[in-house]
PDB file of C-alpha atoms in Angstrom:
ATOM      1  CA  MET A   1     -74.990  -8.585  92.675  1.00  0.00           C
ATOM      2  CA  PRO A   2     -78.113  -8.026  94.765  1.00  0.00           C
ATOM      3  CA  ARG A   3     -77.942  -5.423  97.514  1.00  0.00           C
ATOM      4  CA  LEU A   4     -79.917  -4.698 100.616  1.00  0.00           C
ATOM      5  CA  LEU A   5     -80.364  -1.476 102.623  1.00  0.00           C
ATOM      6  CA  PHE A   6     -80.667  -2.016 106.335  1.00  0.00           C
ATOM      7  CA  GLU A   7     -80.758  -0.081 109.627  1.00  0.00           C
ATOM      8  CA  LYS A   8     -78.972  -0.788 112.907  1.00  0.00           C
ATOM      9  CA  LYS A   9     -80.488   0.820 115.985  1.00  0.00           C
ATOM     10  CA  GLY A  10     -81.202   0.369 119.701  1.00  0.00           C
ATOM     11  CA  ASN A  11     -79.084  -2.185 121.475  1.00  0.00           C
ATOM     12  CA  ALA A  12     -77.836  -3.453 118.097  1.00  0.00           C
ATOM     13  CA  VAL A  13     -75.447  -0.519 117.894  1.00  0.00           C
ATOM     14  CA  TRP A  14     -73.210  -2.549 120.215  1.00  0.00           C
ATOM     15  CA  ILE A  15     -72.800  -5.352 117.688  1.00  0.00           C
ATOM     16  CA  SER A  16     -69.263  -5.084 116.247  1.00  0.00           C
ATOM     17  CA  HIS A  17     -68.749  -5.133 112.458  1.00  0.00           C
ATOM     18  CA  LEU A  18     -67.414  -8.756 112.403  1.00  0.00           C
ATOM     19  CA  ASP A  19     -70.275 -10.002 114.623  1.00  0.00           C
ATOM     20  CA  LEU A  20     -72.713  -8.208 112.279  1.00  0.00           C
ATOM     21  CA  MET A  21     -71.285 -10.032 109.347  1.00  0.00           C
ATOM     22  CA  ARG A  22     -71.608 -13.356 111.175  1.00  0.00           C
ATOM     23  CA  MET A  23     -75.144 -12.530 112.287  1.00  0.00           C
ATOM     24  CA  PHE A  24     -76.234 -11.840 108.640  1.00  0.00           C
ATOM     25  CA  GLN A  25     -74.660 -15.098 107.445  1.00  0.00           C
ATOM     26  CA  ARG A  26     -76.615 -16.920 110.149  1.00  0.00           C
ATOM     27  CA  ALA A  27     -79.775 -14.990 109.285  1.00  0.00           C
ATOM     28  CA  PHE A  28     -79.495 -15.980 105.605  1.00  0.00           C
ATOM     29  CA  ASN A  29     -79.075 -19.595 106.725  1.00  0.00           C
ATOM     30  CA  ARG A  30     -82.091 -19.484 109.022  1.00  0.00           C
ATOM     31  CA  ALA A  31     -84.117 -17.882 106.268  1.00  0.00           C
ATOM     32  CA  GLY A  32     -83.400 -20.734 103.927  1.00  0.00           C
ATOM     33  CA  LEU A  33     -81.433 -18.433 101.622  1.00  0.00           C
ATOM     34  CA  ARG A  34     -78.218 -20.212 100.624  1.00  0.00           C
ATOM     35  CA  LEU A  35     -75.294 -17.832 100.003  1.00  0.00           C
ATOM     36  CA  THR A  36     -72.632 -18.655  97.424  1.00  0.00           C
ATOM     37  CA  HIS A  37     -69.020 -18.894  98.731  1.00  0.00           C
ATOM     38  CA  THR A  38     -65.746 -17.460  97.538  1.00  0.00           C
ATOM     39  CA  GLN A  39     -63.252 -19.737  95.816  1.00  0.00           C
ATOM     40  CA  GLY A  40     -59.782 -20.796  97.197  1.00  0.00           C
ATOM     41  CA  PHE A  41     -58.501 -22.577 100.252  1.00  0.00           C
ATOM     42  CA  ASN A  42     -60.657 -20.688 102.741  1.00  0.00           C
ATOM     43  CA  PRO A  43     -64.152 -20.253 101.153  1.00  0.00           C
ATOM     44  CA  ARG A  44     -66.322 -17.566 102.706  1.00  0.00           C
ATOM     45  CA  PRO A  45     -70.011 -16.636 102.308  1.00  0.00           C
ATOM     46  CA  SER A  46     -70.569 -14.021  99.623  1.00  0.00           C
ATOM     47  CA  VAL A  47     -71.648 -11.064 101.761  1.00  0.00           C
ATOM     48  CA  SER A  48     -69.928  -7.705 102.219  1.00  0.00           C
ATOM     49  CA  ILE A  49     -70.933  -4.566 104.038  1.00  0.00           C
ATOM     50  CA  ALA A  50     -69.872  -1.110 102.818  1.00  0.00           C
ATOM     51  CA  LEU A  51     -68.347   1.353 105.227  1.00  0.00           C
ATOM     52  CA  PRO A  52     -67.798  -0.728 108.440  1.00  0.00           C
ATOM     53  CA  LEU A  53     -69.761   1.026 111.259  1.00  0.00           C
ATOM     54  CA  SER A  54     -68.065   1.811 114.542  1.00  0.00           C
ATOM     55  CA  VAL A  55     -69.527   0.249 117.657  1.00  0.00           C
ATOM     56  CA  GLY A  56     -72.027   2.613 119.323  1.00  0.00           C
ATOM     57  CA  ILE A  57     -73.108   4.441 116.177  1.00  0.00           C
ATOM     58  CA  GLU A  58     -76.624   3.873 114.875  1.00  0.00           C
ATOM     59  CA  SER A  59     -77.509   4.001 111.166  1.00  0.00           C
ATOM     60  CA  SER A  60     -80.455   4.124 108.809  1.00  0.00           C
ATOM     61  CA  CYS A  61     -78.413   3.642 105.544  1.00  0.00           C
ATOM     62  CA  GLU A  62     -76.177   0.527 105.775  1.00  0.00           C
ATOM     63  CA  LEU A  63     -75.570  -1.430 102.551  1.00  0.00           C
ATOM     64  CA  LEU A  64     -74.867  -5.139 102.262  1.00  0.00           C
ATOM     65  CA  ASP A  65     -74.070  -6.994  98.929  1.00  0.00           C
ATOM     66  CA  PHE A  66     -74.800 -10.698  98.702  1.00  0.00           C
ATOM     67  CA  GLN A  67     -75.109 -13.504  96.189  1.00  0.00           C
ATOM     68  CA  LEU A  68     -77.488 -16.514  96.508  1.00  0.00           C
ATOM     69  CA  GLU A  69     -77.251 -19.990  95.045  1.00  0.00           C
ATOM     70  CA  GLY A  70     -79.905 -21.682  93.029  1.00  0.00           C
ATOM     71  CA  ASP A  71     -83.068 -20.219  91.544  1.00  0.00           C
ATOM     72  CA  ALA A  72     -83.835 -16.522  91.879  1.00  0.00           C
ATOM     73  CA  VAL A  73     -85.856 -15.450  94.905  1.00  0.00           C
ATOM     74  CA  PRO A  74     -88.096 -12.355  94.654  1.00  0.00           C
ATOM     75  CA  ASN A  75     -86.564  -9.377  96.426  1.00  0.00           C
ATOM     76  CA  GLU A  76     -89.770  -8.810  98.532  1.00  0.00           C
ATOM     77  CA  GLU A  77     -89.485 -12.402  99.746  1.00  0.00           C
ATOM     78  CA  ILE A  78     -85.822 -11.970 100.605  1.00  0.00           C
ATOM     79  CA  LEU A  79     -86.709  -8.940 102.684  1.00  0.00           C
ATOM     80  CA  ALA A  80     -89.565 -10.653 104.563  1.00  0.00           C
ATOM     81  CA  ARG A  81     -87.483 -13.889 105.318  1.00  0.00           C
ATOM     82  CA  LEU A  82     -84.460 -11.962 106.512  1.00  0.00           C
ATOM     83  CA  ASN A  83     -86.430  -9.649 108.778  1.00  0.00           C
ATOM     84  CA  ALA A  84     -88.005 -12.737 110.390  1.00  0.00           C
ATOM     85  CA  ALA A  85     -84.528 -14.154 111.133  1.00  0.00           C
ATOM     86  CA  LEU A  86     -82.624 -10.980 112.213  1.00  0.00           C
ATOM     87  CA  VAL A  87     -82.165  -9.723 115.798  1.00  0.00           C
ATOM     88  CA  GLU A  88     -84.040  -6.802 117.282  1.00  0.00           C
ATOM     89  CA  GLY A  89     -82.515  -3.479 116.080  1.00  0.00           C
ATOM     90  CA  VAL A  90     -81.401  -4.736 112.695  1.00  0.00           C
ATOM     91  CA  LYS A  91     -83.987  -4.430 109.971  1.00  0.00           C
ATOM     92  CA  VAL A  92     -83.770  -4.786 106.189  1.00  0.00           C
ATOM     93  CA  LEU A  93     -85.509  -1.734 104.605  1.00  0.00           C
ATOM     94  CA  ALA A  94     -85.070  -2.645 100.937  1.00  0.00           C
ATOM     95  CA  VAL A  95     -83.666  -5.311  98.613  1.00  0.00           C
ATOM     96  CA  TYR A  96     -82.770  -4.449  95.043  1.00  0.00           C
ATOM     97  CA  ASP A  97     -80.582  -5.332  92.050  1.00  0.00           C
ATOM     98  CA  ASP A  98     -77.974  -3.348  90.199  1.00  0.00           C
ATOM     99  CA  GLY A  99     -76.687  -1.135  93.087  1.00  0.00           C
ATOM    100  CA  LEU A 100     -74.274   1.628  92.349  1.00  0.00           C
ATOM    101  CA  LYS A 101     -70.499   0.849  92.549  1.00  0.00           C
ATOM    102  CA  ILE A 102     -69.194   1.228  96.083  1.00  0.00           C
ATOM    103  CA  LYS A 103     -66.182   3.194  94.818  1.00  0.00           C
ATOM    104  CA  ASN A 104     -68.644   6.046  93.929  1.00  0.00           C
ATOM    105  CA  LEU A 105     -69.802   6.373  97.570  1.00  0.00           C
ATOM    106  CA  ALA A 106     -68.410   9.738  98.765  1.00  0.00           C
ATOM    107  CA  TYR A 107     -70.257  11.471 101.509  1.00  0.00           C
ATOM    108  CA  LEU A 108     -72.605  10.698 104.489  1.00  0.00           C
ATOM    109  CA  ASP A 109     -74.821  12.724 106.729  1.00  0.00           C
ATOM    110  CA  CYS A 110     -74.367  12.270 110.425  1.00  0.00           C
ATOM    111  CA  THR A 111     -75.851  13.685 113.588  1.00  0.00           C
ATOM    112  CA  LEU A 112     -74.300  14.048 117.003  1.00  0.00           C
ATOM    113  CA  SER A 113     -76.084  14.702 120.250  1.00  0.00           C
ATOM    114  CA  LEU A 114     -73.788  16.219 122.895  1.00  0.00           C
ATOM    115  CA  GLU A 115     -75.381  15.837 126.349  1.00  0.00           C
ATOM    116  CA  TYR A 116     -74.297  17.784 129.445  1.00  0.00           C
ATOM    117  CA  ASP A 117     -75.573  16.592 132.805  1.00  0.00           C
ATOM    118  CA  ARG A 118     -75.495  20.082 134.364  1.00  0.00           C
ATOM    119  CA  GLY A 119     -76.822  21.873 131.295  1.00  0.00           C
ATOM    120  CA  VAL A 120     -75.116  23.194 128.180  1.00  0.00           C
ATOM    121  CA  PRO A 121     -72.167  25.397 129.346  1.00  0.00           C
ATOM    122  CA  GLN A 122     -72.477  29.074 128.427  1.00  0.00           C
ATOM    123  CA  GLY A 123     -70.716  29.827 125.223  1.00  0.00           C
ATOM    124  CA  ALA A 124     -70.340  26.182 124.220  1.00  0.00           C
ATOM    125  CA  MET A 125     -72.360  26.336 120.979  1.00  0.00           C
ATOM    126  CA  GLU A 126     -70.472  29.488 119.745  1.00  0.00           C
ATOM    127  CA  ALA A 127     -67.093  27.960 120.631  1.00  0.00           C
ATOM    128  CA  ILE A 128     -67.828  24.704 118.839  1.00  0.00           C
ATOM    129  CA  ARG A 129     -69.122  26.524 115.795  1.00  0.00           C
ATOM    130  CA  GLU A 130     -65.946  28.644 115.599  1.00  0.00           C
ATOM    131  CA  LEU A 131     -63.814  25.445 116.134  1.00  0.00           C
ATOM    132  CA  PHE A 132     -65.229  23.845 113.004  1.00  0.00           C
ATOM    133  CA  SER A 133     -65.041  27.014 110.907  1.00  0.00           C
ATOM    134  CA  ARG A 134     -61.238  27.076 111.105  1.00  0.00           C
ATOM    135  CA  GLU A 135     -59.133  26.320 108.031  1.00  0.00           C
ATOM    136  CA  GLU A 136     -57.196  23.674 109.860  1.00  0.00           C
ATOM    137  CA  LEU A 137     -58.172  21.390 112.709  1.00  0.00           C
ATOM    138  CA  LEU A 138     -55.735  18.646 113.630  1.00  0.00           C
ATOM    139  CA  VAL A 139     -57.171  15.648 115.449  1.00  0.00           C
ATOM    140  CA  SER A 140     -55.261  12.591 116.674  1.00  0.00           C
ATOM    141  CA  LYS A 141     -56.095   9.423 114.839  1.00  0.00           C
ATOM    142  CA  LYS A 142     -55.122   5.873 115.749  1.00  0.00           C
ATOM    143  CA  SER A 143     -53.919   3.631 112.925  1.00  0.00           C
ATOM    144  CA  LYS A 144     -51.953   0.434 112.462  1.00  0.00           C
ATOM    145  CA  ASN A 145     -48.824   2.559 112.314  1.00  0.00           C
ATOM    146  CA  GLY A 146     -49.608   4.389 115.520  1.00  0.00           C
ATOM    147  CA  VAL A 147     -51.117   7.697 116.341  1.00  0.00           C
ATOM    148  CA  THR A 148     -51.065  10.388 113.658  1.00  0.00           C
ATOM    149  CA  GLU A 149     -52.541  13.914 113.320  1.00  0.00           C
ATOM    150  CA  GLN A 150     -55.227  14.495 110.696  1.00  0.00           C
ATOM    151  CA  ASN A 151     -56.659  17.771 109.441  1.00  0.00           C
ATOM    152  CA  ILE A 152     -60.320  17.052 109.434  1.00  0.00           C
ATOM    153  CA  ILE A 153     -61.650  20.449 107.998  1.00  0.00           C
ATOM    154  CA  PRO A 154     -61.264  19.416 104.307  1.00  0.00           C
ATOM    155  CA  MET A 155     -63.449  16.290 105.027  1.00  0.00           C
ATOM    156  CA  ILE A 156     -66.393  18.360 106.440  1.00  0.00           C
ATOM    157  CA  ARG A 157     -68.733  19.246 103.600  1.00  0.00           C
ATOM    158  CA  SER A 158     -71.256  21.094 105.821  1.00  0.00           C
ATOM    159  CA  PHE A 159     -71.711  21.740 109.548  1.00  0.00           C
ATOM    160  CA  GLU A 160     -74.560  22.961 111.634  1.00  0.00           C
ATOM    161  CA  ILE A 161     -75.043  23.225 115.398  1.00  0.00           C
ATOM    162  CA  ALA A 162     -78.065  24.114 117.494  1.00  0.00           C
ATOM    163  CA  GLN A 163     -79.203  23.866 121.019  1.00  0.00           C
ATOM    164  CA  LYS A 164     -81.898  21.096 121.315  1.00  0.00           C
ATOM    165  CA  ASP A 165     -82.759  21.686 125.000  1.00  0.00           C
ATOM    166  CA  THR A 166     -81.135  22.865 128.179  1.00  0.00           C
ATOM    167  CA  ASN A 167     -78.895  19.867 128.299  1.00  0.00           C
ATOM    168  CA  THR A 168     -78.285  19.009 124.671  1.00  0.00           C
ATOM    169  CA  LEU A 169     -76.387  20.381 121.598  1.00  0.00           C
ATOM    170  CA  PHE A 170     -77.285  18.910 118.261  1.00  0.00           C
ATOM    171  CA  ILE A 171     -74.789  18.719 115.466  1.00  0.00           C
ATOM    172  CA  LYS A 172     -75.626  17.878 111.821  1.00  0.00           C
ATOM    173  CA  ALA A 173     -72.720  17.383 109.403  1.00  0.00           C
ATOM    174  CA  ARG A 174     -71.992  16.022 105.971  1.00  0.00           C
ATOM    175  CA  VAL A 175     -68.560  14.419 105.853  1.00  0.00           C
ATOM    176  CA  CYS A 176     -66.339  12.422 103.502  1.00  0.00           C
ATOM    177  CA  CYS A 177     -66.760   8.672 103.965  1.00  0.00           C
ATOM    178  CA  GLN A 178     -64.169   7.301 101.533  1.00  0.00           C
ATOM    179  CA  ASN A 179     -60.679   8.276 100.359  1.00  0.00           C
ATOM    180  CA  PRO A 180     -60.334  10.005 102.792  1.00  0.00           C
ATOM    181  CA  SER A 181     -62.946   9.115 105.400  1.00  0.00           C
ATOM    182  CA  LEU A 182     -63.976  10.947 108.629  1.00  0.00           C
ATOM    183  CA  ASN A 183     -65.463   8.969 111.410  1.00  0.00           C
ATOM    184  CA  PRO A 184     -68.233  11.098 113.070  1.00  0.00           C
ATOM    185  CA  MET A 185     -66.602  10.250 116.484  1.00  0.00           C
ATOM    186  CA  GLN A 186     -63.641  12.413 115.417  1.00  0.00           C
ATOM    187  CA  LEU A 187     -65.938  15.479 115.570  1.00  0.00           C
ATOM    188  CA  CYS A 188     -66.477  14.712 119.299  1.00  0.00           C
ATOM    189  CA  SER A 189     -62.769  13.978 119.722  1.00  0.00           C
ATOM    190  CA  ALA A 190     -61.979  17.385 118.296  1.00  0.00           C
ATOM    191  CA  ILE A 191     -64.182  19.135 120.878  1.00  0.00           C
ATOM    192  CA  GLU A 192     -62.683  17.025 123.716  1.00  0.00           C
ATOM    193  CA  GLU A 193     -59.098  17.895 122.632  1.00  0.00           C
ATOM    194  CA  MET A 194     -59.469  21.493 121.718  1.00  0.00           C
ATOM    195  CA  LEU A 195     -62.324  22.584 123.973  1.00  0.00           C
ATOM    196  CA  PRO A 196     -62.068  20.465 127.127  1.00  0.00           C
ATOM    197  CA  ASP A 197     -64.320  22.875 129.047  1.00  0.00           C
ATOM    198  CA  PHE A 198     -67.097  22.070 126.625  1.00  0.00           C
ATOM    199  CA  SER A 199     -66.602  18.353 126.424  1.00  0.00           C
ATOM    200  CA  PRO A 200     -69.918  16.539 126.738  1.00  0.00           C
ATOM    201  CA  ASP A 201     -70.690  14.020 129.426  1.00  0.00           C
ATOM    202  CA  PHE A 202     -72.292  11.790 126.778  1.00  0.00           C
ATOM    203  CA  ALA A 203     -72.414  11.817 123.027  1.00  0.00           C
ATOM    204  CA  LYS A 204     -74.713   9.844 120.686  1.00  0.00           C
ATOM    205  CA  PHE A 205     -73.871   9.374 116.980  1.00  0.00           C
ATOM    206  CA  SER A 206     -75.863   8.309 113.978  1.00  0.00           C
ATOM    207  CA  ARG A 207     -75.585   7.926 110.223  1.00  0.00           C
ATOM    208  CA  ASN A 208     -78.656   9.318 108.364  1.00  0.00           C
ATOM    209  CA  GLU A 209     -77.922   9.147 104.568  1.00  0.00           C
ATOM    210  CA  ILE A 210     -75.186   8.395 102.079  1.00  0.00           C
ATOM    211  CA  TYR A 211     -74.285  10.125  98.761  1.00  0.00           C
ATOM    212  CA  ASP A 212     -72.249   9.843  95.625  1.00  0.00           C
ATOM    213  CA  PHE A 213     -69.719  12.540  94.477  1.00  0.00           C
ATOM    214  CA  GLN A 214     -72.615  14.611  92.983  1.00  0.00           C
ATOM    215  CA  GLU A 215     -74.233  14.439  96.428  1.00  0.00           C
ATOM    216  CA  GLN A 216     -77.090  12.374  95.131  1.00  0.00           C
ATOM    217  CA  ILE A 217     -78.488   9.717  97.388  1.00  0.00           C
ATOM    218  CA  PHE A 218     -76.427   6.548  96.962  1.00  0.00           C
ATOM    219  CA  ARG A 219     -78.113   3.128  96.585  1.00  0.00           C
TER     220      ARG A 219
END
């Protein structure tokens, strides 16, 4: 099945996962690229996006699998026609065949910018670094079965923090993204729960790259 790599940035970060799926379906239609449909009583267009992205998070490494009807269309042409039909902030970066199996997707790199209106509090960087160096860090997580506590430390592959400027701390982390998965927003939630004095006034999140179990770039 063909696959495309796309980015979601700017105001497009506020598009929900379901709306993003619908937007791509309409974009394929406007581009004159007819999608195949699933079989059964409720046929659906053959598009699927790996690792649904939370609202408010930007990304440079989203994957979408699709299947077209009729004669084959060159990948370069699919890319050009889709980009002409997509909204601002969503851009196809590559189209290719024979993508890796999604089950082998294991890690992602994420960045967090923690912004403080009155400047970074004294001791914040050191306290946050110590927080994520613990052996156990329980964070509340909402699920269909209610609120549970989850130890997020085993899901953090690497963690770095630095002060970007007088008002901003910058976190770079590599985390598990499947079985189990860690939403980058949980890193900020941990700070808010455990270190309320160092809770940021605003936080910005982004996905930067994805990897397989051997930590090779996943495509």
